[in-house]
Amino acid sequence: MRLEQILFTQGFGTRHECRGLIVNGHVTINQTVVEDPQSDFDVNGLVFSVDGVNWPYVEKAIIAMNKPTGYECSRKPLHHPSVLSLLPAPLRNRGVQPVGRLDEDTTGLLILTDDGALIHRLTHPKKHVSKIYRVTAKHAMTQEMFGRLLEGVMLDGEREKVAADDLVQIDDYVFEMQITQGKYHQVKRMVAAVGNRVSALHRVALGNYHLPDDLTASKWRFIRREELI
Ligand code: URA
């Protein structure tokens, strides 16, 4: 693929802007400045650098982010900055968007991508993609509460009960809950339905991908589709 086209597909601006970056010496490949926008490269495994920042060529971008509290998942946030503001411009330019939503005060694993088919695959209710949340409850959890979460609870506006697929108790207040649906405020509403309240919510996994320990709050990285589903 021509270098100009490579930059264009990776979100570095209009074709004209991409050409400008190249002819003005901002782009290096294998530590060599490439000033010819028409030079051809095999994109397989290609890493290019713009102003000293390395970028892997990816046909579709899949990003894992550790969402901090105080950010909204919407493109046009109302009260807080968007999670998209934590990403560099080329990723925003190429249309990367969150897969589903985490509440403003929820932290942890957020997947973002510009692959529409992948968003559909991960969010379609019939696909039952698992999500694991670490829940901190306001009051101590009882065995009865856990039992009811596993059995299923009726949430306002829903026609069927929603149940946890798995629960792992960490201490009196903290537990991990696995669910496969993605209803609005689902975890908070489920915990409220059994008579408790969520005081902190952190997503630790989505599909097969677990938030890595070294991906600290606000950080993000490229991941491969095979790591997710
Ligand atoms: N359930 C919630 O209640 N909030 C989230 O952010 C995610 C799941």
mmCIF file of C-alpha atoms and ligand atoms in Angstrom:
data_model
loop_
_atom_site.group_PDB
_atom_site.id
_atom_site.type_symbol
_atom_site.label_atom_id
_atom_site.label_comp_id
_atom_site.label_asym_id
_atom_site.label_seq_id
_atom_site.Cartn_x
_atom_site.Cartn_y
_atom_site.Cartn_z
ATOM 1 C CA MET A 1 0.000 0.000 0.000
ATOM 2 C CA ARG A 2 1.244 3.521 -0.746
ATOM 3 C CA LEU A 3 2.446 5.408 2.310
ATOM 4 C CA GLU A 4 -0.032 8.223 1.736
ATOM 5 C CA GLN A 5 -2.881 5.687 1.698
ATOM 6 C CA ILE A 6 -1.513 3.975 4.810
ATOM 7 C CA LEU A 7 -1.621 7.206 6.812
ATOM 8 C CA PHE A 8 -5.037 8.059 5.415
ATOM 9 C CA THR A 9 -6.564 4.706 6.463
ATOM 10 C CA GLN A 10 -5.014 5.009 9.918
ATOM 11 C CA GLY A 11 -6.701 8.332 10.679
ATOM 12 C CA PHE A 12 -3.943 10.857 10.049
ATOM 13 C CA GLY A 13 -6.203 13.333 8.247
ATOM 14 C CA THR A 14 -7.215 14.090 4.696
ATOM 15 C CA ARG A 15 -5.130 12.720 1.826
ATOM 16 C CA HIS A 16 -3.672 16.193 1.456
ATOM 17 C CA GLU A 17 -2.725 16.328 5.152
ATOM 18 C CA CYS A 18 -1.212 12.836 5.005
ATOM 19 C CA ARG A 19 0.868 13.806 1.976
ATOM 20 C CA GLY A 20 2.006 16.915 3.869
ATOM 21 C CA LEU A 21 3.149 14.863 6.869
ATOM 22 C CA ILE A 22 5.203 12.646 4.569
ATOM 23 C CA VAL A 23 6.868 15.273 2.361
ATOM 24 C CA ASN A 24 7.697 17.368 5.414
ATOM 25 C CA GLY A 25 9.657 14.491 6.943
ATOM 26 C CA HIS A 26 7.365 13.574 9.849
ATOM 27 C CA VAL A 27 7.080 9.891 8.933
ATOM 28 C CA THR A 28 9.705 7.205 9.495
ATOM 29 C CA ILE A 29 9.726 3.493 8.798
ATOM 30 C CA ASN A 30 12.516 1.335 10.227
ATOM 31 C CA GLN A 31 14.179 4.497 11.584
ATOM 32 C CA THR A 32 14.404 5.968 8.074
ATOM 33 C CA VAL A 33 12.530 9.108 7.084
ATOM 34 C CA VAL A 34 10.353 8.386 4.040
ATOM 35 C CA GLU A 35 9.496 11.515 2.087
ATOM 36 C CA ASP A 36 7.843 9.948 -0.956
ATOM 37 C CA PRO A 37 4.052 9.652 -0.434
ATOM 38 C CA GLN A 38 3.871 7.101 -3.264
ATOM 39 C CA SER A 39 6.399 4.667 -1.777
ATOM 40 C CA ASP A 40 4.925 1.212 -1.385
ATOM 41 C CA PHE A 41 4.942 -0.903 1.794
ATOM 42 C CA ASP A 42 3.645 -4.300 2.774
ATOM 43 C CA VAL A 43 1.164 -3.467 5.544
ATOM 44 C CA ASN A 44 1.460 -6.908 7.116
ATOM 45 C CA GLY A 45 3.079 -6.325 10.495
ATOM 46 C CA LEU A 46 4.077 -2.800 9.447
ATOM 47 C CA VAL A 47 4.976 -0.324 12.181
ATOM 48 C CA PHE A 48 5.369 3.286 11.090
ATOM 49 C CA SER A 49 6.224 6.303 13.128
ATOM 50 C CA VAL A 50 4.739 9.814 12.977
ATOM 51 C CA ASP A 51 6.597 12.508 14.901
ATOM 52 C CA GLY A 52 8.407 9.812 16.873
ATOM 53 C CA VAL A 53 5.264 7.915 17.920
ATOM 54 C CA ASN A 54 5.066 4.305 16.721
ATOM 55 C CA TRP A 55 1.843 2.999 15.182
ATOM 56 C CA PRO A 56 1.086 -0.550 14.063
ATOM 57 C CA TYR A 57 -0.865 -0.690 10.809
ATOM 58 C CA VAL A 58 -4.237 -2.227 11.695
ATOM 59 C CA GLU A 59 -7.053 -2.764 9.222
ATOM 60 C CA LYS A 60 -9.537 -2.375 12.079
ATOM 61 C CA ALA A 61 -8.520 -0.866 15.390
ATOM 62 C CA ILE A 62 -9.490 -2.769 18.544
ATOM 63 C CA ILE A 63 -8.602 -0.983 21.753
ATOM 64 C CA ALA A 64 -8.750 -2.097 25.385
ATOM 65 C CA MET A 65 -8.972 0.835 27.799
ATOM 66 C CA ASN A 66 -9.043 0.966 31.565
ATOM 67 C CA LYS A 67 -11.815 3.520 31.885
ATOM 68 C CA PRO A 68 -11.355 5.917 34.777
ATOM 69 C CA THR A 69 -14.265 7.346 36.707
ATOM 70 C CA GLY A 70 -15.569 10.749 35.565
ATOM 71 C CA TYR A 71 -15.800 9.970 31.831
ATOM 72 C CA GLU A 72 -18.870 9.298 29.702
ATOM 73 C CA CYS A 73 -18.973 6.698 26.956
ATOM 74 C CA SER A 74 -21.081 8.813 24.643
ATOM 75 C CA ARG A 75 -19.659 10.642 21.626
ATOM 76 C CA LYS A 76 -21.467 13.799 22.703
ATOM 77 C CA PRO A 77 -21.150 13.711 26.484
ATOM 78 C CA LEU A 78 -23.467 15.818 28.617
ATOM 79 C CA HIS A 79 -21.728 16.361 31.952
ATOM 80 C CA HIS A 80 -18.252 14.847 31.786
ATOM 81 C CA PRO A 81 -15.570 14.449 29.131
ATOM 82 C CA SER A 82 -15.914 11.572 26.682
ATOM 83 C CA VAL A 83 -13.703 8.491 26.966
ATOM 84 C CA LEU A 84 -12.754 9.284 23.370
ATOM 85 C CA SER A 85 -10.819 12.293 24.666
ATOM 86 C CA LEU A 86 -8.399 9.780 26.263
ATOM 87 C CA LEU A 87 -7.443 8.487 22.809
ATOM 88 C CA PRO A 88 -5.067 10.130 20.337
ATOM 89 C CA ALA A 89 -6.611 11.980 17.376
ATOM 90 C CA PRO A 90 -5.886 9.331 14.689
ATOM 91 C CA LEU A 91 -7.998 6.782 16.582
ATOM 92 C CA ARG A 92 -10.851 9.248 16.992
ATOM 93 C CA ASN A 93 -10.571 10.265 13.329
ATOM 94 C CA ARG A 94 -10.951 6.709 12.152
ATOM 95 C CA GLY A 95 -14.237 6.382 14.007
ATOM 96 C CA VAL A 96 -13.289 4.245 16.981
ATOM 97 C CA GLN A 97 -16.241 4.021 19.382
ATOM 98 C CA PRO A 98 -17.044 2.248 22.641
ATOM 99 C CA VAL A 99 -18.546 -1.232 22.486
ATOM 100 C CA GLY A 100 -21.564 -0.794 24.749
ATOM 101 C CA ARG A 101 -21.444 1.692 27.583
ATOM 102 C CA LEU A 102 -20.103 1.927 31.077
ATOM 103 C CA ASP A 103 -21.646 4.478 33.434
ATOM 104 C CA GLU A 104 -19.714 7.645 34.139
ATOM 105 C CA ASP A 105 -18.747 6.324 37.607
ATOM 106 C CA THR A 106 -17.942 2.764 36.437
ATOM 107 C CA THR A 107 -14.265 1.923 35.934
ATOM 108 C CA GLY A 108 -12.407 -0.844 34.178
ATOM 109 C CA LEU A 109 -12.380 -2.629 30.865
ATOM 110 C CA LEU A 110 -13.865 -0.765 27.931
ATOM 111 C CA ILE A 111 -13.380 -2.055 24.402
ATOM 112 C CA LEU A 112 -13.410 0.464 21.567
ATOM 113 C CA THR A 113 -13.276 -0.270 17.852
ATOM 114 C CA ASP A 114 -14.029 1.020 14.369
ATOM 115 C CA ASP A 115 -15.153 -2.467 13.304
ATOM 116 C CA GLY A 116 -18.956 -2.272 13.026
ATOM 117 C CA ALA A 117 -19.328 -6.035 12.610
ATOM 118 C CA LEU A 118 -17.359 -6.612 15.804
ATOM 119 C CA ILE A 119 -19.512 -4.117 17.725
ATOM 120 C CA HIS A 120 -22.569 -6.012 16.540
ATOM 121 C CA ARG A 121 -21.019 -9.360 17.481
ATOM 122 C CA LEU A 122 -20.141 -8.159 20.978
ATOM 123 C CA THR A 123 -23.365 -6.307 21.784
ATOM 124 C CA HIS A 124 -26.119 -8.337 20.131
ATOM 125 C CA PRO A 125 -28.315 -9.768 22.925
ATOM 126 C CA LYS A 126 -28.519 -13.179 21.232
ATOM 127 C CA LYS A 127 -24.736 -13.598 21.240
ATOM 128 C CA HIS A 128 -24.573 -13.735 25.063
ATOM 129 C CA VAL A 129 -21.082 -12.300 25.391
ATOM 130 C CA SER A 130 -19.982 -12.559 29.000
ATOM 131 C CA LYS A 131 -18.969 -9.576 31.127
ATOM 132 C CA ILE A 132 -17.473 -9.798 34.597
ATOM 133 C CA TYR A 133 -17.875 -6.917 37.036
ATOM 134 C CA ARG A 134 -16.239 -6.441 40.422
ATOM 135 C CA VAL A 135 -18.975 -5.012 42.593
ATOM 136 C CA THR A 136 -18.456 -3.217 45.889
ATOM 137 C CA ALA A 137 -21.727 -3.124 47.801
ATOM 138 C CA LYS A 138 -22.762 -0.474 50.295
ATOM 139 C CA HIS A 139 -23.984 -3.050 52.845
ATOM 140 C CA ALA A 140 -22.625 -6.524 53.545
ATOM 141 C CA MET A 141 -23.892 -9.077 51.028
ATOM 142 C CA THR A 142 -25.909 -11.982 52.421
ATOM 143 C CA GLN A 143 -26.240 -15.529 51.096
ATOM 144 C CA GLU A 144 -29.872 -14.737 50.405
ATOM 145 C CA MET A 145 -28.858 -11.815 48.177
ATOM 146 C CA PHE A 146 -26.405 -14.003 46.257
ATOM 147 C CA GLY A 147 -29.094 -16.666 45.879
ATOM 148 C CA ARG A 148 -31.536 -14.174 44.438
ATOM 149 C CA LEU A 149 -28.976 -12.786 41.978
ATOM 150 C CA LEU A 150 -28.308 -16.315 40.698
ATOM 151 C CA GLU A 151 -31.996 -17.146 40.537
ATOM 152 C CA GLY A 152 -32.820 -13.982 38.643
ATOM 153 C CA VAL A 153 -34.525 -10.740 39.561
ATOM 154 C CA MET A 154 -37.234 -8.762 37.843
ATOM 155 C CA LEU A 155 -36.089 -5.286 36.778
ATOM 156 C CA ASP A 156 -38.505 -2.447 36.045
ATOM 157 C CA GLY A 157 -39.457 -2.309 32.394
ATOM 158 C CA GLU A 158 -38.150 -5.823 31.614
ATOM 159 C CA ARG A 159 -40.346 -8.758 30.640
ATOM 160 C CA GLU A 160 -38.110 -11.510 31.957
ATOM 161 C CA LYS A 161 -35.944 -12.036 34.986
ATOM 162 C CA VAL A 162 -32.236 -11.347 34.619
ATOM 163 C CA ALA A 163 -29.815 -13.582 36.465
ATOM 164 C CA ALA A 164 -26.100 -13.648 37.213
ATOM 165 C CA ASP A 165 -24.293 -16.487 35.422
ATOM 166 C CA ASP A 166 -21.681 -16.727 38.112
ATOM 167 C CA LEU A 167 -20.812 -15.055 41.414
ATOM 168 C CA VAL A 168 -17.524 -15.126 43.284
ATOM 169 C CA GLN A 169 -17.478 -13.632 46.753
ATOM 170 C CA ILE A 170 -14.270 -11.767 47.626
ATOM 171 C CA ASP A 171 -15.248 -10.430 51.051
ATOM 172 C CA ASP A 172 -18.427 -9.285 52.840
ATOM 173 C CA TYR A 173 -18.843 -6.304 50.523
ATOM 174 C CA VAL A 174 -17.011 -7.223 47.344
ATOM 175 C CA PHE A 175 -17.928 -9.862 44.779
ATOM 176 C CA GLU A 176 -17.478 -10.593 41.100
ATOM 177 C CA MET A 177 -20.576 -11.085 39.009
ATOM 178 C CA GLN A 178 -20.704 -12.512 35.511
ATOM 179 C CA ILE A 179 -23.608 -11.572 33.261
ATOM 180 C CA THR A 180 -24.264 -12.007 29.569
ATOM 181 C CA GLN A 181 -26.895 -9.339 28.964
ATOM 182 C CA GLY A 182 -26.105 -5.636 28.729
ATOM 183 C CA LYS A 183 -29.189 -3.850 29.968
ATOM 184 C CA TYR A 184 -29.146 -0.246 31.059
ATOM 185 C CA HIS A 185 -27.519 0.069 34.524
ATOM 186 C CA GLN A 186 -27.967 -3.686 34.782
ATOM 187 C CA VAL A 187 -25.600 -4.455 37.633
ATOM 188 C CA LYS A 188 -26.735 -1.529 39.765
ATOM 189 C CA ARG A 189 -30.386 -2.401 39.191
ATOM 190 C CA MET A 190 -29.830 -6.091 39.972
ATOM 191 C CA VAL A 191 -28.045 -5.295 43.216
ATOM 192 C CA ALA A 192 -30.773 -2.784 44.143
ATOM 193 C CA ALA A 193 -33.414 -5.431 43.401
ATOM 194 C CA VAL A 194 -31.976 -7.684 46.121
ATOM 195 C CA GLY A 195 -31.982 -4.850 48.660
ATOM 196 C CA ASN A 196 -28.411 -3.589 48.504
ATOM 197 C CA ARG A 197 -26.652 -0.809 46.627
ATOM 198 C CA VAL A 198 -23.564 -0.600 44.415
ATOM 199 C CA SER A 199 -20.971 1.789 45.789
ATOM 200 C CA ALA A 200 -18.258 0.983 43.199
ATOM 201 C CA LEU A 201 -18.343 -0.912 39.936
ATOM 202 C CA HIS A 202 -15.351 -2.089 37.932
ATOM 203 C CA ARG A 203 -15.453 -4.268 34.826
ATOM 204 C CA VAL A 204 -12.715 -6.877 34.794
ATOM 205 C CA ALA A 205 -13.524 -8.882 31.667
ATOM 206 C CA LEU A 206 -15.447 -8.880 28.424
ATOM 207 C CA GLY A 207 -15.587 -12.019 26.298
ATOM 208 C CA ASN A 208 -12.259 -13.782 26.772
ATOM 209 C CA TYR A 209 -10.338 -10.612 27.470
ATOM 210 C CA HIS A 210 -9.386 -9.774 31.063
ATOM 211 C CA LEU A 211 -8.192 -6.314 32.014
ATOM 212 C CA PRO A 212 -4.414 -6.696 32.417
ATOM 213 C CA ASP A 213 -2.924 -5.536 35.739
ATOM 214 C CA ASP A 214 -0.438 -3.286 33.978
ATOM 215 C CA LEU A 215 -3.168 -1.390 32.094
ATOM 216 C CA THR A 216 -3.693 1.284 34.719
ATOM 217 C CA ALA A 217 -6.575 3.803 34.803
ATOM 218 C CA SER A 218 -6.878 5.900 31.603
ATOM 219 C CA LYS A 219 -4.371 3.747 29.722
ATOM 220 C CA TRP A 220 -5.228 1.929 26.502
ATOM 221 C CA ARG A 221 -3.628 -0.533 24.105
ATOM 222 C CA PHE A 222 -4.269 -2.266 20.807
ATOM 223 C CA ILE A 223 -5.514 -5.828 21.172
ATOM 224 C CA ARG A 224 -6.235 -8.599 18.655
ATOM 225 C CA ARG A 225 -9.714 -9.851 17.892
ATOM 226 C CA GLU A 226 -8.649 -13.402 18.835
ATOM 227 C CA GLU A 227 -8.010 -12.206 22.381
ATOM 228 C CA LEU A 228 -11.660 -11.129 22.718
ATOM 229 C CA ILE A 229 -13.908 -13.785 21.174
HETATM 230 N N1 URA B 1 -24.095 -2.184 34.941
HETATM 231 C C1 URA B 1 -24.246 -0.973 35.510
HETATM 232 O O1 URA B 1 -25.124 -0.777 36.341
HETATM 233 N N2 URA B 1 -23.401 0.001 35.132
HETATM 234 C C2 URA B 1 -22.396 -0.166 34.237
HETATM 235 O O2 URA B 1 -21.641 0.773 33.963
HETATM 236 C C3 URA B 1 -22.249 -1.433 33.654
HETATM 237 C C4 URA B 1 -23.111 -2.425 34.031
#
